[in-house]
PDB file of C-alpha atoms and ligand atoms in Angstrom:
ATOM      1  CA  MET Q 206      22.620  36.350  88.431  1.00 67.00           C
ATOM      2  CA  ASN Q 207      25.035  38.612  86.902  1.00 89.00           C
ATOM      3  CA  THR Q 208      28.193  37.194  84.975  1.00 93.00           C
ATOM      4  CA  LEU Q 209      30.384  39.940  85.348  1.00 95.00           C
ATOM      5  CA  LEU Q 210      29.607  40.104  89.517  1.00 96.00           C
ATOM      6  CA  ILE Q 211      31.115  36.178  89.689  1.00 96.00           C
ATOM      7  CA  SER Q 212      33.767  36.975  87.201  1.00 97.00           C
ATOM      8  CA  SER Q 213      34.966  39.785  89.112  1.00 97.00           C
ATOM      9  CA  PHE Q 214      34.609  37.993  92.085  1.00 97.00           C
ATOM     10  CA  PHE Q 215      36.844  35.479  90.675  1.00 97.00           C
ATOM     11  CA  LEU Q 216      39.656  37.655  89.787  1.00 96.00           C
ATOM     12  CA  PHE Q 217      39.065  39.399  93.397  1.00 97.00           C
ATOM     13  CA  GLY Q 218      39.404  35.659  94.826  1.00 97.00           C
ATOM     14  CA  ILE Q 219      42.792  34.648  93.187  1.00 96.00           C
ATOM     15  CA  ILE Q 220      44.622  37.978  93.811  1.00 94.00           C
ATOM     16  CA  VAL Q 221      43.273  37.814  97.527  1.00 96.00           C
ATOM     17  CA  GLY Q 222      44.522  33.734  97.044  1.00 96.00           C
ATOM     18  CA  SER Q 223      48.418  35.192  96.368  1.00 92.00           C
ATOM     19  CA  PHE Q 224      48.072  37.305  99.666  1.00 93.00           C
ATOM     20  CA  LEU Q 225      46.663  34.593 101.460  1.00 95.00           C
ATOM     21  CA  ASN Q 226      49.788  32.387 100.390  1.00 93.00           C
ATOM     22  CA  VAL Q 227      52.275  34.857 101.940  1.00 91.00           C
ATOM     23  CA  VAL Q 228      50.591  35.093 105.232  1.00 94.00           C
ATOM     24  CA  GLY Q 229      50.417  31.418 105.459  1.00 94.00           C
ATOM     25  CA  LEU Q 230      53.844  31.162 104.493  1.00 90.00           C
ATOM     26  CA  ARG Q 231      54.925  33.994 106.777  1.00 90.00           C
ATOM     27  CA  LEU Q 232      52.414  34.153 109.603  1.00 91.00           C
ATOM     28  CA  PRO Q 233      53.945  30.823 111.295  1.00 90.00           C
ATOM     29  CA  ILE Q 234      57.218  31.944 110.938  1.00 88.00           C
ATOM     30  CA  LYS Q 235      56.500  35.510 112.291  1.00 84.00           C
ATOM     31  CA  GLN Q 236      58.118  37.335 109.375  1.00 82.00           C
ATOM     32  CA  SER Q 237      56.030  40.399 107.875  1.00 79.00           C
ATOM     33  CA  PHE Q 238      53.883  39.592 105.050  1.00 75.00           C
ATOM     34  CA  VAL Q 239      53.178  43.707 105.115  1.00 73.00           C
ATOM     35  CA  HIS Q 240      56.498  44.099 104.194  1.00 73.00           C
ATOM     36  CA  GLY Q 241      59.754  42.167 102.892  1.00 71.00           C
ATOM     37  CA  ARG Q 242      59.885  41.451  99.262  1.00 76.00           C
ATOM     38  CA  SER Q 243      59.079  38.137  97.668  1.00 82.00           C
ATOM     39  CA  GLU Q 244      61.607  36.151  96.982  1.00 83.00           C
ATOM     40  CA  CYS Q 245      62.168  32.741  95.824  1.00 85.00           C
ATOM     41  CA  PRO Q 246      62.362  29.748  98.386  1.00 81.00           C
ATOM     42  CA  HIS Q 247      65.014  27.985  97.031  1.00 86.00           C
ATOM     43  CA  CYS Q 248      67.542  30.704  95.741  1.00 89.00           C
ATOM     44  CA  THR Q 249      66.583  33.357  97.639  1.00 87.00           C
ATOM     45  CA  HIS Q 250      66.559  36.052  94.349  1.00 89.00           C
ATOM     46  CA  PRO Q 251      64.105  38.517  95.253  1.00 88.00           C
ATOM     47  CA  LEU Q 252      60.846  38.213  92.570  1.00 87.00           C
ATOM     48  CA  LYS Q 253      59.972  40.986  90.211  1.00 87.00           C
ATOM     49  CA  TRP Q 254      55.744  42.287  90.020  1.00 85.00           C
ATOM     50  CA  TYR Q 255      55.988  39.758  86.868  1.00 87.00           C
ATOM     51  CA  ASP Q 256      57.215  36.905  88.248  1.00 86.00           C
ATOM     52  CA  LEU Q 257      54.041  37.529  90.889  1.00 85.00           C
ATOM     53  CA  ILE Q 258      51.243  37.313  88.870  1.00 87.00           C
ATOM     54  CA  PRO Q 259      48.701  35.313  90.109  1.00 87.00           C
ATOM     55  CA  LEU Q 260      48.270  31.718  88.054  1.00 86.00           C
ATOM     56  CA  ILE Q 261      49.149  33.635  85.036  1.00 88.00           C
ATOM     57  CA  SER Q 262      53.314  33.917  86.092  1.00 87.00           C
ATOM     58  CA  TYR Q 263      53.067  30.011  87.249  1.00 88.00           C
ATOM     59  CA  ILE Q 264      51.544  29.105  84.127  1.00 87.00           C
ATOM     60  CA  ILE Q 265      54.093  31.195  81.805  1.00 88.00           C
ATOM     61  CA  GLN Q 266      57.243  29.856  83.705  1.00 86.00           C
ATOM     62  CA  ARG Q 267      56.347  26.237  83.926  1.00 85.00           C
ATOM     63  CA  GLN Q 268      56.038  25.535  87.030  1.00 86.00           C
ATOM     64  CA  LYS Q 269      59.848  26.336  87.911  1.00 89.00           C
ATOM     65  CA  CYS Q 270      61.916  29.448  89.354  1.00 90.00           C
ATOM     66  CA  ARG Q 271      62.994  31.985  86.868  1.00 89.00           C
ATOM     67  CA  TYR Q 272      66.298  32.327  88.613  1.00 90.00           C
ATOM     68  CA  CYS Q 273      67.452  29.105  89.707  1.00 92.00           C
ATOM     69  CA  HIS Q 274      65.066  26.300  87.611  1.00 91.00           C
ATOM     70  CA  LYS Q 275      63.256  24.761  90.663  1.00 90.00           C
ATOM     71  CA  ASN Q 276      59.948  23.478  90.602  1.00 88.00           C
ATOM     72  CA  ILE Q 277      57.654  25.788  92.300  1.00 85.00           C
ATOM     73  CA  ALA Q 278      54.845  24.315  94.773  1.00 85.00           C
ATOM     74  CA  PRO Q 279      51.748  23.346  93.214  1.00 89.00           C
ATOM     75  CA  LEU Q 280      50.240  24.306  96.820  1.00 92.00           C
ATOM     76  CA  TYR Q 281      50.385  28.169  96.125  1.00 90.00           C
ATOM     77  CA  PRO Q 282      48.751  28.087  92.548  1.00 93.00           C
ATOM     78  CA  ILE Q 283      46.609  25.457  94.067  1.00 95.00           C
ATOM     79  CA  VAL Q 284      45.310  28.321  97.008  1.00 96.00           C
ATOM     80  CA  GLU Q 285      45.149  31.185  94.525  1.00 95.00           C
ATOM     81  CA  LEU Q 286      42.465  29.075  91.988  1.00 96.00           C
ATOM     82  CA  SER Q 287      40.306  28.010  95.130  1.00 97.00           C
ATOM     83  CA  THR Q 288      40.167  31.094  96.203  1.00 98.00           C
ATOM     84  CA  GLY Q 289      39.202  32.339  92.805  1.00 97.00           C
ATOM     85  CA  LEU Q 290      36.132  29.737  92.226  1.00 97.00           C
ATOM     86  CA  LEU Q 291      35.294  29.967  96.271  1.00 98.00           C
ATOM     87  CA  PHE Q 292      34.956  33.590  96.258  1.00 98.00           C
ATOM     88  CA  ALA Q 293      33.163  33.012  93.263  1.00 97.00           C
ATOM     89  CA  PHE Q 294      30.881  30.540  94.030  1.00 97.00           C
ATOM     90  CA  SER Q 295      30.315  32.376  97.212  1.00 97.00           C
ATOM     91  CA  VAL Q 296      28.278  35.027  95.543  1.00 97.00           C
ATOM     92  CA  ARG Q 297      26.541  33.370  93.134  1.00 95.00           C
ATOM     93  CA  ALA Q 298      25.268  31.193  96.296  1.00 94.00           C
ATOM     94  CA  ILE Q 299      24.261  33.937  98.646  1.00 95.00           C
ATOM     95  CA  GLY Q 300      24.195  37.484  96.362  1.00 94.00           C
ATOM     96  CA  LEU Q 301      25.583  40.617  97.408  1.00 95.00           C
ATOM     97  CA  GLU Q 302      23.771  39.810 101.290  1.00 95.00           C
ATOM     98  CA  THR Q 303      26.329  41.071 104.127  1.00 96.00           C
ATOM     99  CA  GLU Q 304      26.404  36.938 104.881  1.00 96.00           C
ATOM    100  CA  LEU Q 305      28.384  36.808 102.016  1.00 97.00           C
ATOM    101  CA  MET Q 306      31.689  38.822 104.084  1.00 97.00           C
ATOM    102  CA  THR Q 307      31.254  35.714 106.673  1.00 97.00           C
ATOM    103  CA  ALA Q 308      31.902  33.146 103.517  1.00 98.00           C
ATOM    104  CA  LEU Q 309      34.726  35.587 102.283  1.00 98.00           C
ATOM    105  CA  LEU Q 310      35.950  35.700 105.547  1.00 98.00           C
ATOM    106  CA  LEU Q 311      35.421  31.956 106.086  1.00 98.00           C
ATOM    107  CA  ILE Q 312      37.176  30.783 102.853  1.00 98.00           C
ATOM    108  CA  ALA Q 313      40.577  33.593 103.650  1.00 98.00           C
ATOM    109  CA  LEU Q 314      40.856  31.571 107.427  1.00 98.00           C
ATOM    110  CA  LEU Q 315      40.770  28.672 106.038  1.00 98.00           C
ATOM    111  CA  MET Q 316      42.869  28.808 102.992  1.00 98.00           C
ATOM    112  CA  ILE Q 317      45.803  30.709 104.990  1.00 97.00           C
ATOM    113  CA  ILE Q 318      45.771  27.526 107.579  1.00 96.00           C
ATOM    114  CA  LEU Q 319      45.945  25.227 104.667  1.00 96.00           C
ATOM    115  CA  VAL Q 320      49.084  26.765 103.852  1.00 95.00           C
ATOM    116  CA  SER Q 321      50.521  27.141 107.027  1.00 94.00           C
ATOM    117  CA  ASP Q 322      49.437  23.551 108.527  1.00 94.00           C
ATOM    118  CA  LEU Q 323      50.837  21.771 105.059  1.00 92.00           C
ATOM    119  CA  THR Q 324      54.218  23.811 104.985  1.00 92.00           C
ATOM    120  CA  TYR Q 325      54.716  23.893 108.880  1.00 92.00           C
ATOM    121  CA  MET Q 326      52.011  21.871 110.082  1.00 91.00           C
ATOM    122  CA  ILE Q 327      51.005  25.164 112.560  1.00 92.00           C
ATOM    123  CA  ILE Q 328      47.693  26.534 112.861  1.00 94.00           C
ATOM    124  CA  PRO Q 329      49.147  29.842 114.167  1.00 94.00           C
ATOM    125  CA  ASN Q 330      47.312  31.330 116.810  1.00 94.00           C
ATOM    126  CA  ARG Q 331      47.504  34.734 116.643  1.00 94.00           C
ATOM    127  CA  LEU Q 332      45.654  33.790 112.709  1.00 96.00           C
ATOM    128  CA  LEU Q 333      42.873  32.895 114.924  1.00 96.00           C
ATOM    129  CA  LEU Q 334      42.586  35.161 117.495  1.00 96.00           C
ATOM    130  CA  PHE Q 335      42.221  37.878 114.857  1.00 97.00           C
ATOM    131  CA  PHE Q 336      39.317  35.806 112.464  1.00 97.00           C
ATOM    132  CA  PHE Q 337      37.885  34.952 116.058  1.00 97.00           C
ATOM    133  CA  PRO Q 338      36.350  38.564 116.810  1.00 97.00           C
ATOM    134  CA  LEU Q 339      35.460  39.490 113.310  1.00 98.00           C
ATOM    135  CA  PHE Q 340      33.367  35.744 113.313  1.00 98.00           C
ATOM    136  CA  ILE Q 341      31.540  36.693 116.491  1.00 97.00           C
ATOM    137  CA  LEU Q 342      30.586  40.111 114.965  1.00 97.00           C
ATOM    138  CA  MET Q 343      29.562  38.364 112.093  1.00 97.00           C
ATOM    139  CA  ARG Q 344      27.434  36.044 113.949  1.00 97.00           C
ATOM    140  CA  LEU Q 345      25.989  39.248 115.705  1.00 97.00           C
ATOM    141  CA  ILE Q 346      24.718  40.860 112.503  1.00 96.00           C
ATOM    142  CA  ASN Q 347      23.513  38.284 111.121  1.00 95.00           C
ATOM    143  CA  PRO Q 348      22.602  35.775 113.894  1.00 95.00           C
ATOM    144  CA  LEU Q 349      22.091  32.059 113.728  1.00 93.00           C
ATOM    145  CA  THR Q 350      18.330  30.425 114.680  1.00 89.00           C
ATOM    146  CA  PRO Q 351      18.831  30.326 117.395  1.00 93.00           C
ATOM    147  CA  TRP Q 352      21.686  32.216 117.886  1.00 93.00           C
ATOM    148  CA  TRP Q 353      23.125  30.516 120.717  1.00 95.00           C
ATOM    149  CA  SER Q 354      23.846  27.773 118.832  1.00 94.00           C
ATOM    150  CA  SER Q 355      27.250  29.562 118.032  1.00 95.00           C
ATOM    151  CA  ILE Q 356      28.098  29.403 121.308  1.00 96.00           C
ATOM    152  CA  ALA Q 357      27.266  25.790 121.612  1.00 96.00           C
ATOM    153  CA  GLY Q 358      29.389  25.163 118.807  1.00 95.00           C
ATOM    154  CA  ALA Q 359      32.429  27.024 119.763  1.00 96.00           C
ATOM    155  CA  LEU Q 360      32.133  25.626 123.377  1.00 96.00           C
ATOM    156  CA  GLY Q 361      30.927  22.351 121.715  1.00 95.00           C
ATOM    157  CA  ALA Q 362      33.500  21.412 119.726  1.00 93.00           C
ATOM    158  CA  MET Q 363      36.867  22.758 121.656  1.00 94.00           C
ATOM    159  CA  ILE Q 364      34.843  19.968 124.352  1.00 95.00           C
ATOM    160  CA  LEU Q 365      34.567  16.809 122.166  1.00 93.00           C
ATOM    161  CA  LEU Q 366      38.275  17.805 120.847  1.00 92.00           C
ATOM    162  CA  ALA Q 367      40.065  18.257 124.326  1.00 92.00           C
ATOM    163  CA  LEU Q 368      38.419  14.751 124.628  1.00 92.00           C
ATOM    164  CA  ILE Q 369      39.981  13.147 121.611  1.00 89.00           C
ATOM    165  CA  ILE Q 370      43.220  14.750 122.040  1.00 88.00           C
ATOM    166  CA  LEU Q 371      43.147  13.221 125.771  1.00 89.00           C
ATOM    167  CA  ILE Q 372      42.234   9.975 124.684  1.00 89.00           C
ATOM    168  CA  SER Q 373      43.848   9.167 121.258  1.00 81.00           C
ATOM    169  CA  LYS Q 374      46.879  11.058 122.692  1.00 73.00           C
ATOM    170  CA  GLY Q 375      48.443  12.130 119.147  1.00 67.00           C
ATOM    171  CA  GLY Q 376      46.269  12.453 115.371  1.00 68.00           C
ATOM    172  CA  MET Q 377      44.515  15.975 116.650  1.00 80.00           C
ATOM    173  CA  GLY Q 378      46.605  18.639 117.981  1.00 85.00           C
ATOM    174  CA  ALA Q 379      46.266  21.598 120.463  1.00 90.00           C
ATOM    175  CA  GLY Q 380      45.332  24.094 117.233  1.00 91.00           C
ATOM    176  CA  ASP Q 381      42.856  21.614 115.527  1.00 93.00           C
ATOM    177  CA  MET Q 382      40.631  22.309 118.649  1.00 94.00           C
ATOM    178  CA  LYS Q 383      40.785  25.931 118.430  1.00 96.00           C
ATOM    179  CA  LEU Q 384      40.209  26.211 115.245  1.00 96.00           C
ATOM    180  CA  PHE Q 385      37.295  24.167 115.722  1.00 96.00           C
ATOM    181  CA  GLY Q 386      36.173  27.082 118.400  1.00 96.00           C
ATOM    182  CA  VAL Q 387      36.304  29.707 115.708  1.00 97.00           C
ATOM    183  CA  ILE Q 388      34.808  27.772 112.716  1.00 97.00           C
ATOM    184  CA  GLY Q 389      31.816  27.065 115.548  1.00 97.00           C
ATOM    185  CA  ILE Q 390      31.027  30.605 115.666  1.00 97.00           C
ATOM    186  CA  VAL Q 391      29.933  30.966 112.210  1.00 97.00           C
ATOM    187  CA  LEU Q 392      28.750  27.102 111.893  1.00 96.00           C
ATOM    188  CA  GLY Q 393      26.349  26.773 115.258  1.00 95.00           C
ATOM    189  CA  PHE Q 394      26.044  23.474 117.113  1.00 93.00           C
ATOM    190  CA  LYS Q 395      25.055  21.326 114.941  1.00 91.00           C
ATOM    191  CA  GLN Q 396      26.786  21.946 111.480  1.00 93.00           C
ATOM    192  CA  THR Q 397      29.956  22.291 113.724  1.00 94.00           C
ATOM    193  CA  LEU Q 398      29.194  18.761 114.437  1.00 92.00           C
ATOM    194  CA  LEU Q 399      28.759  17.915 110.976  1.00 93.00           C
ATOM    195  CA  ALA Q 400      32.242  19.600 109.869  1.00 95.00           C
ATOM    196  CA  PHE Q 401      33.933  17.446 112.289  1.00 93.00           C
ATOM    197  CA  PHE Q 402      32.610  14.495 111.085  1.00 92.00           C
ATOM    198  CA  LEU Q 403      33.085  15.565 106.992  1.00 94.00           C
ATOM    199  CA  SER Q 404      36.399  16.320 108.609  1.00 94.00           C
ATOM    200  CA  THR Q 405      37.218  12.753 109.893  1.00 92.00           C
ATOM    201  CA  ILE Q 406      35.797  10.568 107.290  1.00 93.00           C
ATOM    202  CA  ILE Q 407      37.813  12.559 104.995  1.00 94.00           C
ATOM    203  CA  GLY Q 408      40.876  12.216 106.468  1.00 91.00           C
ATOM    204  CA  ALA Q 409      40.373   8.693 106.772  1.00 90.00           C
ATOM    205  CA  LEU Q 410      39.615   7.878 103.681  1.00 93.00           C
ATOM    206  CA  ILE Q 411      42.718  10.285 102.146  1.00 91.00           C
ATOM    207  CA  GLY Q 412      44.691   8.880 104.878  1.00 87.00           C
ATOM    208  CA  ILE Q 413      44.335   5.150 103.904  1.00 89.00           C
ATOM    209  CA  ILE Q 414      44.849   5.966  99.929  1.00 91.00           C
ATOM    210  CA  LEU Q 415      48.111   7.969 100.998  1.00 87.00           C
ATOM    211  CA  LEU Q 416      49.038   4.832 102.830  1.00 87.00           C
ATOM    212  CA  MET Q 417      48.115   2.457  99.938  1.00 88.00           C
ATOM    213  CA  THR Q 418      49.906   4.396  97.237  1.00 88.00           C
ATOM    214  CA  GLU Q 419      53.136   4.959  99.459  1.00 80.00           C
ATOM    215  CA  VAL Q 420      53.157   8.691  99.464  1.00 79.00           C
ATOM    216  CA  ILE Q 421      53.506   8.490 102.762  1.00 77.00           C
ATOM    217  CA  GLY Q 422      55.099   6.273 105.590  1.00 76.00           C
ATOM    218  CA  ARG Q 423      52.797   4.932 108.377  1.00 73.00           C
ATOM    219  CA  LYS Q 424      54.125   6.364 111.112  1.00 73.00           C
ATOM    220  CA  GLN Q 425      54.297   9.818 109.011  1.00 76.00           C
ATOM    221  CA  GLN Q 426      52.363  12.596 110.869  1.00 76.00           C
ATOM    222  CA  ILE Q 427      49.793  14.000 108.644  1.00 79.00           C
ATOM    223  CA  PRO Q 428      47.899  17.569 109.160  1.00 86.00           C
ATOM    224  CA  PHE Q 429      44.401  17.557 110.015  1.00 89.00           C
ATOM    225  CA  GLY Q 430      44.099  21.157 109.192  1.00 92.00           C
ATOM    226  CA  PRO Q 431      43.387  20.345 105.517  1.00 94.00           C
ATOM    227  CA  TYR Q 432      40.935  18.120 106.221  1.00 95.00           C
ATOM    228  CA  ILE Q 433      39.185  20.152 108.837  1.00 96.00           C
ATOM    229  CA  VAL Q 434      39.054  22.993 105.425  1.00 97.00           C
ATOM    230  CA  ILE Q 435      37.378  20.622 102.988  1.00 96.00           C
ATOM    231  CA  GLY Q 436      34.909  19.363 105.708  1.00 96.00           C
ATOM    232  CA  THR Q 437      34.069  23.132 106.467  1.00 97.00           C
ATOM    233  CA  LEU Q 438      33.587  24.371 103.382  1.00 97.00           C
ATOM    234  CA  LEU Q 439      31.552  21.346 102.688  1.00 96.00           C
ATOM    235  CA  THR Q 440      29.079  21.962 105.675  1.00 96.00           C
ATOM    236  CA  TYR Q 441      29.392  25.842 105.342  1.00 96.00           C
ATOM    237  CA  PHE Q 442      28.182  25.633 101.541  1.00 96.00           C
ATOM    238  CA  PHE Q 443      25.915  22.369 101.745  1.00 94.00           C
ATOM    239  CA  GLY Q 444      25.345  21.764 105.516  1.00 90.00           C
ATOM    240  CA  GLU Q 445      21.395  21.886 104.931  1.00 84.00           C
ATOM    241  CA  ASN Q 446      21.318  19.718 101.748  1.00 85.00           C
ATOM    242  CA  LEU Q 447      23.790  17.545 103.672  1.00 83.00           C
ATOM    243  CA  ALA Q 448      22.018  17.168 107.062  1.00 75.00           C
ATOM    244  CA  ASN Q 449      18.875  16.224 105.190  1.00 77.00           C
ATOM    245  CA  TRP Q 450      19.978  13.634 103.032  1.00 80.00           C
ATOM    246  CA  TYR Q 451      21.816  11.821 105.873  1.00 72.00           C
ATOM    247  CA  PHE Q 452      18.646  12.101 107.754  1.00 71.00           C
ATOM    248  CA  GLU Q 453      17.013  10.405 104.649  1.00 80.00           C
ATOM    249  CA  LEU Q 454      19.104   7.466 104.999  1.00 79.00           C
ATOM    250  CA  LEU Q 455      18.327   6.825 108.407  1.00 74.00           C
ATOM    251  CA  ILE Q 456      15.059   6.419 107.515  1.00 70.00           C
TER     252      ILE Q 456
HETATM  253 ZN1  LIG W 763      64.913  30.102  92.569  1.00 95.83          ZN
END
């Protein structure tokens, strides 16, 4: 595959990623992300265009605000870089097919959720309502086999999550349930279950590590959204292989 194409998707992803940061930060608190100037979250000094170059500004300014010298959260450059890498990986794995659009939309949704769930512990309804019809449209263009796997995935995941929320009383929220409903359309029934399984395992592992290293306290709530992000991306790109590998282990 063309190196130029892959690198342009990488750059495109980094730029999109910086917009996704803004959406993730402003949508949950109902600020406009189209209008309104960017400002430092600490000193609210308005930021100039050269403070806002994705990744580059962060590196040049040594992770600090130019005006108040407070640290800039590493989450923003991480989201920019991840979006760039994932966009590049998508075009390499899928090629210039219509399914590429589904992949880019899925990555965009998940990156926004990463920012908003880590910052506010919110998965905004408006965000899910925006992406839901887009994914339905993409699955009408590129149906799964069988086509109704999308519907089964969305319903199955929401019922499963609803049961878990009822039984566990906490840990997972209504936002996570609705998110899985949207993801189910893209992944279909089997893969949505795999994504859920992976999210839970990864969540448990990281949770144990965070507790053991005392990064978080025993009673502290941790958002589940980031694990769903990781589990979903792994499943979307490697689901087939992961499922085969898992079944081979069983046999
Ligand atoms: Zn500042």
